[in-house]
Short mmCIF file of C-alpha atoms in Angstrom, two decimals:
data_model
loop_
_atom_site.label_atom_id
_atom_site.label_comp_id
_atom_site.label_asym_id
_atom_site.label_seq_id
_atom_site.Cartn_x
_atom_site.Cartn_y
_atom_site.Cartn_z
CA MET A 29 0.00 0.00 0.00
CA SER A 30 1.25 3.39 -0.84
CA ALA A 31 2.29 5.58 1.98
CA CYS A 32 0.80 8.68 0.48
CA ASN A 33 -2.74 7.60 1.11
CA GLN A 34 -2.12 7.11 4.75
CA ARG A 35 -3.00 9.90 7.03
CA ALA A 36 -1.56 10.78 10.34
CA ALA A 37 -3.54 12.86 12.77
CA GLY A 38 -5.65 15.18 10.67
CA ASP A 39 -4.74 18.42 12.35
CA SER A 40 -2.53 19.81 9.62
CA LEU A 41 -3.91 22.15 7.03
CA TYR A 42 -3.58 22.66 3.30
CA LEU A 43 0.01 22.24 2.12
CA ALA A 44 0.95 20.17 5.12
CA GLU A 45 -1.13 17.29 3.83
CA ALA A 46 0.43 14.55 1.79
CA LYS A 47 -0.93 14.55 -1.73
CA VAL A 48 -3.72 12.09 -2.43
CA TYR A 49 -3.56 10.18 -5.70
CA PRO A 50 -7.07 8.82 -6.10
CA ARG A 51 -7.13 5.67 -8.19
CA GLU A 52 -9.55 5.70 -11.11
CA VAL A 53 -12.72 3.77 -10.45
CA SER A 54 -15.60 2.44 -12.51
CA GLY A 55 -18.95 1.10 -11.46
CA ARG A 56 -22.52 2.07 -10.68
CA PHE A 57 -21.80 5.03 -8.46
CA ALA A 58 -18.91 6.29 -10.54
CA ARG A 59 -21.26 6.34 -13.53
CA LEU A 60 -23.84 8.18 -11.50
CA ARG A 61 -21.26 10.80 -10.55
CA THR A 62 -20.04 11.14 -14.14
CA LEU A 63 -23.62 11.68 -15.22
CA SER A 64 -24.08 14.25 -12.49
CA VAL A 65 -20.88 16.05 -13.55
CA TRP A 66 -22.05 16.27 -17.15
CA VAL A 67 -25.53 17.43 -16.25
CA LEU A 68 -24.47 20.01 -13.66
CA LEU A 69 -21.49 21.40 -15.56
CA GLY A 70 -23.52 21.27 -18.76
CA ILE A 71 -26.12 23.47 -17.13
CA PHE A 72 -23.47 25.81 -15.76
CA TYR A 73 -21.55 26.26 -19.02
CA LEU A 74 -24.48 26.34 -21.43
CA LEU A 75 -27.15 28.20 -19.47
CA PRO A 76 -25.75 31.70 -20.03
CA TRP A 77 -25.82 31.12 -23.80
CA LEU A 78 -29.52 30.32 -23.81
CA GLN A 79 -31.71 33.07 -25.22
CA TRP A 80 -35.25 33.96 -24.18
CA ASN A 81 -37.35 36.52 -26.04
CA GLY A 82 -34.25 38.09 -27.53
CA ARG A 83 -32.31 38.37 -24.29
CA GLN A 84 -30.13 36.12 -22.17
CA ALA A 85 -32.43 33.61 -20.48
CA VAL A 86 -30.63 33.62 -17.15
CA LEU A 87 -28.84 36.83 -16.33
CA PHE A 88 -28.16 38.36 -12.95
CA ASP A 89 -27.65 41.81 -14.34
CA LEU A 90 -25.86 43.53 -11.48
CA PRO A 91 -25.08 46.79 -13.31
CA ALA A 92 -28.77 47.20 -14.15
CA ARG A 93 -29.96 45.68 -10.82
CA LYS A 94 -32.31 43.23 -12.52
CA PHE A 95 -32.33 39.43 -12.42
CA PHE A 96 -33.73 37.66 -15.46
CA ILE A 97 -34.72 34.03 -15.02
CA LEU A 98 -36.47 32.75 -18.13
CA GLY A 99 -39.74 34.71 -18.28
CA LEU A 100 -39.37 36.27 -14.87
CA VAL A 101 -37.73 39.56 -14.01
CA PHE A 102 -36.66 40.10 -10.41
CA TRP A 103 -35.89 43.48 -8.92
CA PRO A 104 -34.06 44.44 -5.74
CA GLN A 105 -37.54 44.74 -4.20
CA ASP A 106 -37.88 40.99 -4.75
CA PHE A 107 -34.86 40.22 -2.57
CA ILE A 108 -37.17 38.29 -0.24
CA PHE A 109 -37.51 35.63 -2.95
CA LEU A 110 -33.77 35.09 -3.07
CA THR A 111 -33.64 34.75 0.71
CA TRP A 112 -36.59 32.40 0.55
CA LEU A 113 -34.87 30.32 -2.12
CA LEU A 114 -31.71 30.06 -0.04
CA ILE A 115 -33.73 28.88 2.96
CA ILE A 116 -35.39 26.26 0.75
CA ALA A 117 -31.97 25.15 -0.50
CA ALA A 118 -30.67 24.84 3.06
CA LEU A 119 -33.70 22.85 4.20
CA ALA A 120 -33.51 20.60 1.16
CA LEU A 121 -29.92 19.90 2.13
CA PHE A 122 -31.02 19.00 5.68
CA PHE A 123 -33.81 16.81 4.36
CA PHE A 124 -31.70 14.84 1.91
CA THR A 125 -28.86 14.56 4.40
CA ALA A 126 -31.20 13.07 7.00
CA ILE A 127 -32.36 10.45 4.50
CA GLY A 128 -29.38 9.77 2.27
CA GLY A 129 -26.36 11.07 4.15
CA ARG A 130 -23.86 13.18 2.29
CA LEU A 131 -25.45 12.75 -1.14
CA TRP A 132 -24.73 16.40 -1.84
CA CYS A 133 -21.00 15.97 -1.19
CA GLY A 134 -20.63 12.84 -3.26
CA TYR A 135 -22.50 13.85 -6.37
CA ALA A 136 -23.60 17.48 -6.55
CA CYS A 137 -21.21 19.76 -4.68
CA PRO A 138 -19.32 22.07 -7.05
CA GLN A 139 -16.14 21.09 -5.24
CA THR A 140 -16.71 17.43 -6.10
CA VAL A 141 -17.86 18.12 -9.61
CA TRP A 142 -14.95 20.37 -10.54
CA THR A 143 -12.39 18.21 -8.77
CA GLU A 144 -13.67 15.28 -10.82
CA THR A 145 -13.15 17.18 -14.10
CA PHE A 146 -9.72 18.34 -12.99
CA LEU A 147 -8.86 14.72 -12.20
CA TRP A 148 -9.96 13.70 -15.68
CA MET A 149 -7.62 16.27 -17.16
CA GLU A 150 -4.83 15.16 -14.84
CA ARG A 151 -5.38 11.55 -15.89
CA PHE A 152 -5.36 12.56 -19.55
CA ALA A 153 -2.05 14.41 -19.21
CA GLU A 154 -0.23 12.30 -16.63
CA GLY A 155 -1.84 8.88 -16.85
CA ASN A 156 -3.43 6.70 -14.18
CA ARG A 157 -2.60 6.57 -10.50
CA GLY A 158 0.54 4.46 -10.83
CA ALA A 159 1.88 6.60 -13.65
CA ARG A 160 1.20 9.79 -11.67
CA LEU A 161 2.96 8.47 -8.58
CA LYS A 162 5.96 7.47 -10.69
CA LEU A 163 5.98 10.75 -12.55
CA ASP A 164 6.03 12.79 -9.37
CA GLN A 165 8.90 10.76 -7.97
CA ALA A 166 10.91 10.84 -11.19
CA PRO A 167 13.57 13.51 -11.69
CA TRP A 168 12.69 16.40 -13.99
CA SER A 169 13.01 15.45 -17.64
CA ALA A 170 11.68 16.75 -20.93
CA ALA A 171 8.87 14.21 -20.83
CA LYS A 172 7.90 15.16 -17.28
CA ILE A 173 7.94 18.86 -18.12
CA GLY A 174 5.83 18.14 -21.18
CA ARG A 175 3.21 16.20 -19.23
CA LYS A 176 3.10 18.72 -16.40
CA ALA A 177 2.86 21.58 -18.90
CA LEU A 178 0.00 19.89 -20.72
CA LYS A 179 -1.84 19.41 -17.44
CA GLN A 180 -1.30 23.04 -16.43
CA PHE A 181 -2.42 24.23 -19.85
CA LEU A 182 -5.64 22.19 -19.64
CA TRP A 183 -6.30 23.26 -16.06
CA ILE A 184 -5.68 26.95 -16.68
CA ALA A 185 -7.69 27.02 -19.90
CA PHE A 186 -10.61 25.25 -18.23
CA ALA A 187 -10.37 27.48 -15.15
CA LEU A 188 -10.40 30.64 -17.25
CA TRP A 189 -13.36 29.36 -19.22
CA THR A 190 -15.07 28.70 -15.90
CA GLY A 191 -14.31 32.24 -14.72
CA PHE A 192 -15.57 33.63 -18.01
CA THR A 193 -18.81 31.63 -17.74
CA PHE A 194 -19.26 32.74 -14.14
CA VAL A 195 -18.95 36.40 -15.06
CA GLY A 196 -21.27 35.64 -17.99
CA PHE A 197 -24.07 35.07 -15.50
CA PHE A 198 -23.71 38.64 -14.31
CA THR A 199 -22.96 40.54 -17.46
CA PRO A 200 -24.36 39.54 -20.89
CA ILE A 201 -22.14 36.67 -22.03
CA ARG A 202 -22.37 37.39 -25.75
CA THR A 203 -21.11 40.91 -25.25
CA LEU A 204 -18.47 39.56 -22.90
CA ALA A 205 -17.33 37.01 -25.49
CA GLY A 206 -17.00 39.81 -28.04
CA GLU A 207 -14.92 41.82 -25.61
CA VAL A 208 -12.66 38.84 -24.90
CA MET A 209 -12.15 38.29 -28.65
CA GLY A 210 -11.35 41.94 -29.20
CA PHE A 211 -9.16 42.24 -26.07
CA ALA A 212 -11.53 44.94 -24.89
CA LEU A 213 -12.51 43.59 -21.48
CA GLY A 214 -13.20 46.10 -18.76
CA PRO A 215 -10.90 46.04 -15.70
CA TRP A 216 -13.51 44.61 -13.31
CA GLU A 217 -14.63 41.92 -15.71
CA THR A 218 -11.00 40.89 -16.24
CA PHE A 219 -10.43 40.90 -12.52
CA TRP A 220 -13.45 38.73 -11.70
CA ILE A 221 -12.73 36.25 -14.51
CA ILE A 222 -9.21 35.78 -13.21
CA PHE A 223 -10.35 35.75 -9.59
CA TYR A 224 -12.97 33.07 -10.15
CA GLY A 225 -10.72 31.17 -12.55
CA PHE A 226 -7.96 31.14 -9.96
CA ALA A 227 -10.39 29.97 -7.27
CA THR A 228 -11.47 27.07 -9.50
CA TYR A 229 -7.87 26.19 -10.35
CA GLY A 230 -6.76 26.26 -6.73
CA ASN A 231 -9.77 24.46 -5.28
CA ALA A 232 -10.18 21.75 -7.91
CA GLY A 233 -6.53 21.35 -8.84
CA TYR A 234 -4.73 21.57 -5.51
CA LEU A 235 -6.87 21.96 -2.41
CA ARG A 236 -9.38 19.29 -3.44
CA GLU A 237 -10.35 17.16 -0.42
CA GLN A 238 -8.82 19.76 1.92
CA VAL A 239 -11.73 22.04 1.07
CA CYS A 240 -14.13 19.39 2.35
CA LYS A 241 -12.08 18.69 5.44
CA TYR A 242 -11.10 22.16 6.53
CA MET A 243 -13.05 24.81 4.66
CA CYS A 244 -16.54 23.46 4.27
CA PRO A 245 -18.98 24.58 6.98
CA TYR A 246 -21.49 21.93 5.93
CA ALA A 247 -19.01 19.13 6.57
CA ARG A 248 -18.72 20.38 10.13
CA PHE A 249 -22.39 20.39 11.00
CA GLN A 250 -23.76 17.64 8.75
CA SER A 251 -23.44 15.12 11.57
CA ALA A 252 -26.23 17.01 13.35
CA MET A 253 -28.61 15.80 10.64
CA PHE A 254 -27.49 12.19 10.92
CA ASP A 255 -29.24 9.55 12.95
CA ARG A 256 -29.25 5.77 13.02
CA ASP A 257 -31.60 5.63 10.01
CA THR A 258 -29.43 7.77 7.73
CA LEU A 259 -27.78 6.10 4.75
CA VAL A 260 -24.04 5.97 5.25
CA ILE A 261 -21.26 4.14 3.47
CA THR A 262 -20.12 1.40 5.73
CA TYR A 263 -17.74 -1.49 5.72
CA ASP A 264 -19.45 -4.58 7.03
CA GLU A 265 -17.02 -5.47 9.76
CA GLN A 266 -18.84 -8.61 10.84
CA ARG A 267 -18.55 -9.98 7.33
CA GLY A 268 -15.12 -8.69 6.44
CA GLU A 269 -13.03 -9.47 9.49
CA PRO A 270 -10.60 -10.96 10.12
CA ARG A 271 -9.25 -9.66 6.82
CA GLY A 272 -6.52 -11.34 4.91
CA ALA A 273 -5.36 -12.54 1.50
CA ARG A 274 -6.78 -15.74 0.11
CA ARG A 275 -6.94 -17.52 -3.16
CA ARG A 276 -9.76 -16.79 -5.59
CA GLY A 277 -12.81 -18.99 -5.17
CA THR A 278 -11.71 -20.40 -1.83
CA ASP A 279 -14.03 -20.27 1.13
CA ALA A 280 -12.97 -17.54 3.50
CA ARG A 281 -14.85 -18.98 6.45
CA ALA A 282 -13.13 -22.35 6.08
CA GLN A 283 -9.80 -20.56 6.45
CA GLY A 284 -11.05 -18.67 9.47
CA LYS A 285 -11.06 -15.40 7.55
CA GLY A 286 -13.60 -12.76 6.62
CA ASP A 287 -14.49 -11.63 3.12
CA CYS A 288 -12.07 -8.68 3.08
CA ILE A 289 -8.92 -9.71 1.22
CA ASP A 290 -7.08 -6.60 2.35
CA CYS A 291 -6.29 -5.50 -1.20
CA THR A 292 -6.46 -1.84 -0.02
CA LEU A 293 -8.15 -0.77 -3.25
CA CYS A 294 -10.85 0.96 -1.20
CA VAL A 295 -8.12 3.13 0.30
CA GLN A 296 -6.47 3.81 -3.05
CA VAL A 297 -9.65 5.08 -4.71
CA CYS A 298 -10.62 7.33 -1.83
CA PRO A 299 -10.40 10.98 -2.84
CA THR A 300 -9.96 12.03 0.78
CA GLY A 301 -7.44 9.30 1.50
CA ILE A 302 -9.21 7.55 4.36
CA ASP A 303 -9.66 3.88 5.15
CA ILE A 304 -13.41 3.20 5.27
CA ARG A 305 -12.74 0.00 7.17
CA LYS A 306 -11.93 2.06 10.22
CA GLY A 307 -15.57 3.09 10.38
CA LEU A 308 -17.48 6.25 9.49
CA GLN A 309 -15.18 9.25 9.48
CA ILE A 310 -15.82 12.95 9.12
CA GLU A 311 -13.60 13.05 6.01
CA CYS A 312 -15.86 10.65 4.10
CA ILE A 313 -17.71 12.62 1.42
CA ALA A 314 -19.84 9.59 0.53
CA CYS A 315 -18.62 9.39 -3.07
CA ALA A 316 -19.04 5.59 -3.00
CA ALA A 317 -15.82 4.99 -4.94
CA CYS A 318 -14.90 2.35 -2.37
CA ILE A 319 -18.22 0.58 -2.93
CA ASP A 320 -17.63 0.39 -6.67
CA VAL A 321 -14.11 -0.93 -6.38
CA CYS A 322 -14.94 -3.41 -3.60
CA ASP A 323 -17.91 -4.76 -5.56
CA ASP A 324 -15.51 -5.48 -8.44
CA VAL A 325 -13.16 -7.31 -6.11
CA MET A 326 -15.99 -9.32 -4.56
CA ASP A 327 -17.17 -10.29 -8.05
CA LYS A 328 -13.70 -11.52 -8.90
CA MET A 329 -13.39 -13.39 -5.63
CA GLY A 330 -16.76 -15.01 -6.14
CA SER A 331 -18.16 -13.46 -2.95
CA PRO A 332 -21.44 -11.54 -2.79
CA ARG A 333 -21.27 -7.79 -3.36
CA GLY A 334 -21.82 -5.27 -0.61
CA LEU A 335 -18.92 -5.79 1.76
CA ILE A 336 -18.79 -2.00 1.61
CA ARG A 337 -22.24 -0.60 0.93
CA TYR A 338 -24.78 2.10 1.51
CA THR A 339 -26.61 1.10 4.63
CA THR A 340 -27.89 2.48 7.91
CA THR A 341 -26.67 1.94 11.43
CA HIS A 342 -30.00 0.31 12.26
CA ALA A 343 -29.69 -2.12 9.35
CA LEU A 344 -26.21 -3.11 10.49
CA GLU A 345 -27.70 -3.84 13.89
CA HIS A 346 -30.33 -6.00 12.16
CA ARG A 347 -33.08 -3.61 13.10
CA PRO A 348 -35.56 -2.06 10.68
CA THR A 349 -34.66 1.23 9.01
CA ARG A 350 -37.36 3.85 9.17
CA ILE A 351 -37.46 6.41 6.38
CA LEU A 352 -40.52 8.07 7.90
CA ARG A 353 -39.44 9.34 11.27
CA PRO A 354 -39.98 12.59 13.14
CA ARG A 355 -36.82 14.15 11.72
CA THR A 356 -37.62 13.49 8.07
CA LEU A 357 -41.30 14.29 8.54
CA ILE A 358 -40.55 17.66 10.12
CA TYR A 359 -37.87 18.60 7.57
CA GLY A 360 -40.12 17.37 4.78
CA ALA A 361 -43.19 19.25 6.00
CA ILE A 362 -41.35 22.56 6.42
CA LEU A 363 -39.64 22.10 3.07
CA GLY A 364 -42.93 21.31 1.34
CA LEU A 365 -44.67 24.32 2.86
CA LEU A 366 -41.83 26.65 1.92
CA MET A 367 -41.75 25.37 -1.64
CA VAL A 368 -45.49 25.64 -2.18
CA GLY A 369 -45.42 29.10 -0.63
CA PHE A 370 -42.56 30.13 -2.86
CA VAL A 371 -44.24 29.00 -6.06
CA LEU A 372 -47.48 30.70 -5.05
CA ALA A 373 -45.73 33.90 -4.05
CA VAL A 374 -43.80 34.09 -7.32
CA ALA A 375 -46.90 33.29 -9.35
CA LEU A 376 -49.06 35.82 -7.50
CA ARG A 377 -46.34 38.46 -7.45
CA SER A 378 -47.79 41.72 -8.70
CA PRO A 379 -46.36 42.30 -12.16
CA VAL A 380 -46.26 46.01 -11.51
CA SER A 381 -44.98 48.09 -8.67
CA LEU A 382 -45.54 51.73 -7.90
CA ASP A 383 -43.35 53.98 -5.78
CA VAL A 384 -44.49 57.44 -4.82
CA ILE A 385 -41.82 59.76 -3.46
CA ARG A 386 -42.75 63.19 -2.11
CA ASP A 387 -40.80 66.14 -3.38
CA ARG A 388 -38.45 67.00 -0.55
CA ASN A 389 -38.01 70.69 -1.30
CA VAL A 390 -41.57 71.93 -1.21
CA LEU A 391 -44.09 70.91 1.42
CA PHE A 392 -47.10 72.20 -0.47
CA LYS A 393 -48.12 75.08 -2.67
CA LEU A 394 -51.21 77.25 -2.46
CA THR A 395 -52.71 78.39 -5.73
CA ASP A 396 -54.46 81.73 -6.22
CA ASP A 397 -57.87 80.10 -6.55
CA GLY A 398 -57.61 78.39 -3.18
CA ASN A 399 -56.29 74.96 -4.15
CA VAL A 400 -53.42 73.02 -2.57
CA ASP A 401 -50.74 71.37 -4.71
CA ASN A 402 -48.30 68.63 -3.67
CA VAL A 403 -45.51 67.44 -5.92
CA TYR A 404 -44.41 63.80 -6.13
CA THR A 405 -42.12 61.64 -8.20
CA ILE A 406 -43.81 58.49 -9.41
CA ARG A 407 -41.84 55.36 -10.32
CA ILE A 408 -43.65 52.64 -12.23
CA LEU A 409 -41.90 49.25 -12.54
CA ASN A 410 -43.24 46.94 -15.19
CA LYS A 411 -42.06 43.52 -14.03
CA SER A 412 -44.12 41.66 -16.62
CA GLU A 413 -42.85 40.30 -19.89
CA HIS A 414 -44.93 42.63 -22.06
CA PRO A 415 -45.00 46.39 -22.55
CA GLN A 416 -48.04 47.88 -20.86
CA ARG A 417 -49.99 51.16 -20.79
CA PHE A 418 -50.96 52.40 -17.37
CA VAL A 419 -53.33 55.01 -16.01
CA LEU A 420 -53.00 56.55 -12.60
CA GLU A 421 -55.59 57.99 -10.26
CA ALA A 422 -55.52 59.33 -6.73
CA ARG A 423 -58.26 59.52 -4.14
CA GLY A 424 -58.50 61.25 -0.82
CA ALA A 425 -61.15 62.79 1.43
CA SER A 426 -62.02 65.35 -1.22
CA PRO A 427 -61.60 65.22 -5.01
CA LEU A 428 -58.02 65.19 -6.28
CA THR A 429 -56.77 66.16 -9.71
CA LEU A 430 -53.58 64.83 -11.23
CA ILE A 431 -51.58 67.28 -13.25
CA ALA A 432 -48.97 65.67 -15.46
CA LYS A 433 -47.68 65.93 -18.99
CA GLN A 434 -49.67 62.92 -20.02
CA THR A 435 -52.43 60.72 -18.69
CA GLU A 436 -51.29 57.40 -20.05
CA TYR A 437 -47.89 55.87 -19.44
CA GLN A 438 -46.34 53.38 -21.81
CA VAL A 439 -43.80 51.24 -19.91
CA PRO A 440 -41.67 48.62 -21.71
CA SER A 441 -41.17 45.19 -20.18
CA GLY A 442 -38.72 45.17 -17.32
CA ALA A 443 -38.36 48.94 -17.34
CA VAL A 444 -38.81 51.74 -14.83
CA TYR A 445 -40.84 54.77 -15.76
CA SER A 446 -40.28 57.81 -13.66
CA LEU A 447 -42.24 61.06 -13.84
CA PRO A 448 -42.91 64.14 -11.77
CA LEU A 449 -46.54 64.62 -10.86
CA ARG A 450 -48.56 67.39 -9.28
CA VAL A 451 -51.62 66.46 -7.22
CA ARG A 452 -54.17 69.24 -6.69
CA ARG A 453 -56.75 69.21 -3.93
CA VAL A 454 -59.58 71.34 -5.12
CA ALA A 455 -60.36 73.17 -1.90
CA TYR A 456 -58.94 73.64 1.56
CA GLU A 457 -61.48 71.25 3.03
CA PRO A 458 -60.63 69.10 4.86
CA LEU A 459 -58.02 71.12 6.61
CA GLY A 460 -54.53 69.83 7.13
CA ALA A 461 -52.63 66.78 5.91
CA GLU A 462 -54.17 63.48 4.93
CA THR A 463 -53.14 60.13 3.52
CA ILE A 464 -54.11 59.67 -0.10
CA VAL A 465 -54.11 56.51 -2.19
CA PHE A 466 -52.65 56.21 -5.68
CA THR A 467 -54.07 53.48 -7.88
CA LEU A 468 -52.26 52.29 -10.97
CA ARG A 469 -54.17 50.24 -13.55
CA SER A 470 -53.03 48.56 -16.71
CA LEU A 471 -55.13 49.29 -19.79
CA ASP A 472 -53.91 46.13 -21.46
CA ASP A 473 -54.61 43.71 -18.64
CA PRO A 474 -57.39 44.65 -16.21
CA ALA A 475 -56.05 42.16 -13.66
CA VAL A 476 -52.89 44.20 -13.28
CA HIS A 477 -53.21 46.97 -10.75
CA THR A 478 -51.57 48.17 -7.59
CA GLU A 479 -52.07 50.75 -4.87
CA THR A 480 -49.65 52.90 -2.90
CA GLU A 481 -50.31 55.34 -0.11
CA ALA A 482 -48.68 58.74 0.24
CA ARG A 483 -48.97 61.76 2.52
CA PHE A 484 -50.64 64.85 1.15
CA LEU A 485 -49.60 67.97 3.04
CA ALA A 486 -51.71 71.10 3.44
CA PRO A 487 -51.95 74.04 5.86
CA THR A 488 -54.13 73.47 8.89
CA ARG A 489 -55.96 76.77 8.55
CA MET B 8 4.98 18.15 -3.59
CA PRO B 9 6.60 15.57 -1.36
CA ALA B 10 4.60 12.65 -2.64
CA SER B 11 7.08 9.89 -2.09
CA SER B 12 7.78 10.42 1.56
CA GLY B 13 4.17 10.82 2.59
CA GLU B 14 5.44 12.79 5.53
CA GLN B 15 3.48 15.81 6.59
CA ARG B 16 4.98 19.19 7.17
CA ASP B 17 3.10 21.05 9.84
CA ILE B 18 2.49 24.57 8.67
CA GLY B 19 1.81 25.63 12.21
CA ALA B 20 -0.99 27.14 14.19
CA ARG B 21 -0.47 30.61 12.78
CA SER B 22 -0.81 29.60 9.13
CA ARG B 23 -3.76 27.44 10.01
CA ALA B 24 -5.43 30.35 11.77
CA LEU B 25 -4.63 32.60 8.82
CA GLY B 26 -6.42 30.23 6.46
CA VAL B 27 -9.49 30.06 8.66
CA ILE B 28 -9.54 33.84 9.16
CA VAL B 29 -9.27 34.64 5.44
CA TRP B 30 -11.85 32.04 4.47
CA SER B 31 -14.49 32.84 7.09
CA ALA B 32 -14.10 36.57 6.38
CA PHE B 33 -14.57 35.83 2.68
CA LEU B 34 -17.85 34.01 3.32
CA ALA B 35 -19.09 36.79 5.57
CA ALA B 36 -18.11 39.42 2.99
CA ALA B 37 -19.95 37.59 0.22
CA MET B 38 -23.08 37.50 2.36
CA ALA B 39 -22.78 41.13 3.45
CA THR B 40 -22.23 42.33 -0.12
CA MET B 41 -25.28 40.49 -1.32
CA VAL B 42 -27.59 41.82 1.36
CA CYS B 43 -26.15 45.33 1.37
CA PHE B 44 -26.42 45.95 -2.36
CA ALA B 45 -29.77 44.24 -2.66
CA LEU B 46 -31.11 46.89 -0.30
CA LEU B 47 -29.02 49.87 -1.41
CA ASP B 48 -28.53 51.12 -4.92
CA PRO B 49 -25.14 52.84 -5.21
CA GLN B 50 -26.54 55.01 -7.95
CA ALA B 51 -29.32 56.32 -5.73
CA ILE B 52 -26.85 58.42 -3.80
CA ALA B 53 -27.27 62.07 -4.77
CA ALA B 54 -24.82 63.57 -7.22
CA GLY B 55 -22.10 65.55 -5.50
CA GLU B 56 -22.38 63.57 -2.27
CA ALA B 57 -20.44 60.54 -3.49
CA PRO B 58 -16.66 60.25 -3.19
CA HIS B 59 -14.68 60.56 -6.42
CA TRP B 60 -14.15 56.82 -6.89
CA TRP B 61 -17.91 56.23 -6.73
CA THR B 62 -18.23 56.01 -10.51
CA GLY B 63 -20.36 53.04 -11.42
CA ARG B 64 -22.38 50.33 -9.75
CA LEU B 65 -19.94 47.52 -10.59
CA ARG B 66 -17.07 49.46 -9.10
CA VAL B 67 -18.98 50.22 -5.91
CA TYR B 68 -20.01 46.56 -5.61
CA ALA B 69 -16.39 45.45 -5.93
CA VAL B 70 -15.06 48.07 -3.52
CA GLY B 71 -17.88 47.16 -1.14
CA PHE B 72 -16.96 43.49 -1.31
CA PHE B 73 -13.34 44.15 -0.44
CA PHE B 74 -14.37 46.57 2.27
CA PHE B 75 -16.56 43.91 3.88
CA TRP B 76 -13.77 41.39 3.49
CA LEU B 77 -11.43 43.73 5.31
CA ILE B 78 -13.93 44.24 8.13
CA GLY B 79 -14.43 40.47 8.27
CA LEU B 80 -10.66 39.96 8.46
CA LEU B 81 -10.44 42.40 11.35
CA ALA B 82 -13.30 40.71 13.19
CA ALA B 83 -11.96 37.20 12.61
CA THR B 84 -8.43 38.20 13.60
CA LEU B 85 -9.71 39.84 16.74
CA CYS B 86 -11.79 36.78 17.49
CA TRP B 87 -8.77 34.54 17.05
CA GLN B 88 -6.69 36.84 19.27
CA LEU B 89 -9.26 36.94 22.03
CA ALA B 90 -10.02 33.24 21.80
CA THR B 91 -6.41 32.13 21.99
CA ALA B 92 -4.56 34.83 23.92
CA PRO B 93 -5.59 34.50 27.56
CA ARG B 94 -3.12 32.22 29.28
CA ARG B 95 -2.88 32.48 33.00
CA GLU B 96 0.38 31.91 34.75
CA PRO B 97 0.23 28.62 36.58
#
């Protein structure tokens, strides 16, 4: 067994760790992860190129302070939805962790997904585990420089593309691509592409499992979601021990041995370099590489699969595993409620919003014929997908007249329309200030309307 | 990297603390930037009241992020100091 997969006490950080050379693995769970990598990275790299009604389908337009997600436009006023979504994401993580253990870590975490791709590139440039170990021990030669250079080239190119794509979610990617081609990138765009590219390169190329062990907050508190009914990857000690080498097809029991042949392949494939046979450890990201490789070995040895398998503590104790239990029911119920609420709230979100801001310089104005005028600035936000015409009216205790340049406001989709407006109260009665209500109606869609209150100031006598 | 030996160099408590400080401050800064600029529009500040570097939204976002990171670094460093410093004489 190679020394580099062995770990001493895990209290060293980053560079202090010995490098892990995960052995390539194939099997059910490896295929599942490969699929997950393609799907997730496919979404990440292709999504910004998708068009919707002549604009980028998903664009978090920070300079314009508008988020476009397919047909929806979100404004800073909709920040609550983002918060809501993050809470849903967190609860979903709790829920799936309680049921399936660290499924997130093994298959969906960006750290896992990008590390996997960086490993593919490493394998392409430097060969499999044995070749990489040999290469790193070999003295520098032209061949070694060539292989290392190829790896660095692939890594850096992929990292920069990742940074470019990332920035493409925040600034229109087609424009960005044009600027990259013409070497006309702005300083901040350049900075963020390099910043994010470097983060990808460092995390997926070098830090790898260290991120999970030392940087990830989730890894630290995930055990709080675990109980004896949670799926974990476990080595079946009762079946495997005492471990030891034996000839293929021979009966382990007859030789007084367990099914584990101590081939150490489960240690060699582990991306975090642990030995699963020592029991569940905090470093285990539940990638199931050890299951795949052990199943292969068991097949070859003619023993049943599952010496290392997904199972629960209860199952190992020969007790029934309960999927429905207070923990999952509570997580599930809260998650369900939040999700239904979210969908409803987004669907019922008013497609228009109206802000009324009083003019700060003038309290009110008295006209010669005994009327009171207040001046406001009106902001109409059309959050819908279509341009709309709006009419505005105001009502108070006595009749109000709106004095503006026009009576009908044409607002394009996703745009803000801002106009100064004078509101005239016909007489002094009632005396003093009052709260008036502005109502905005769409002429194109009668269902679209909104109301906003504002103070109307007037002299008391 | 020392792959063959498998031995581990200890980078020491200070470097370890540095890593944790930088990283936790980064997470806090990301969060603060998001919330802060969701609620405040840099462009809404009245003309003439903004400092000279306050030119565009993207620039203010970026400066804001690094500002929050700096504050986070200060807080995390202070926290580390206070959490580790007190050692009574036996």
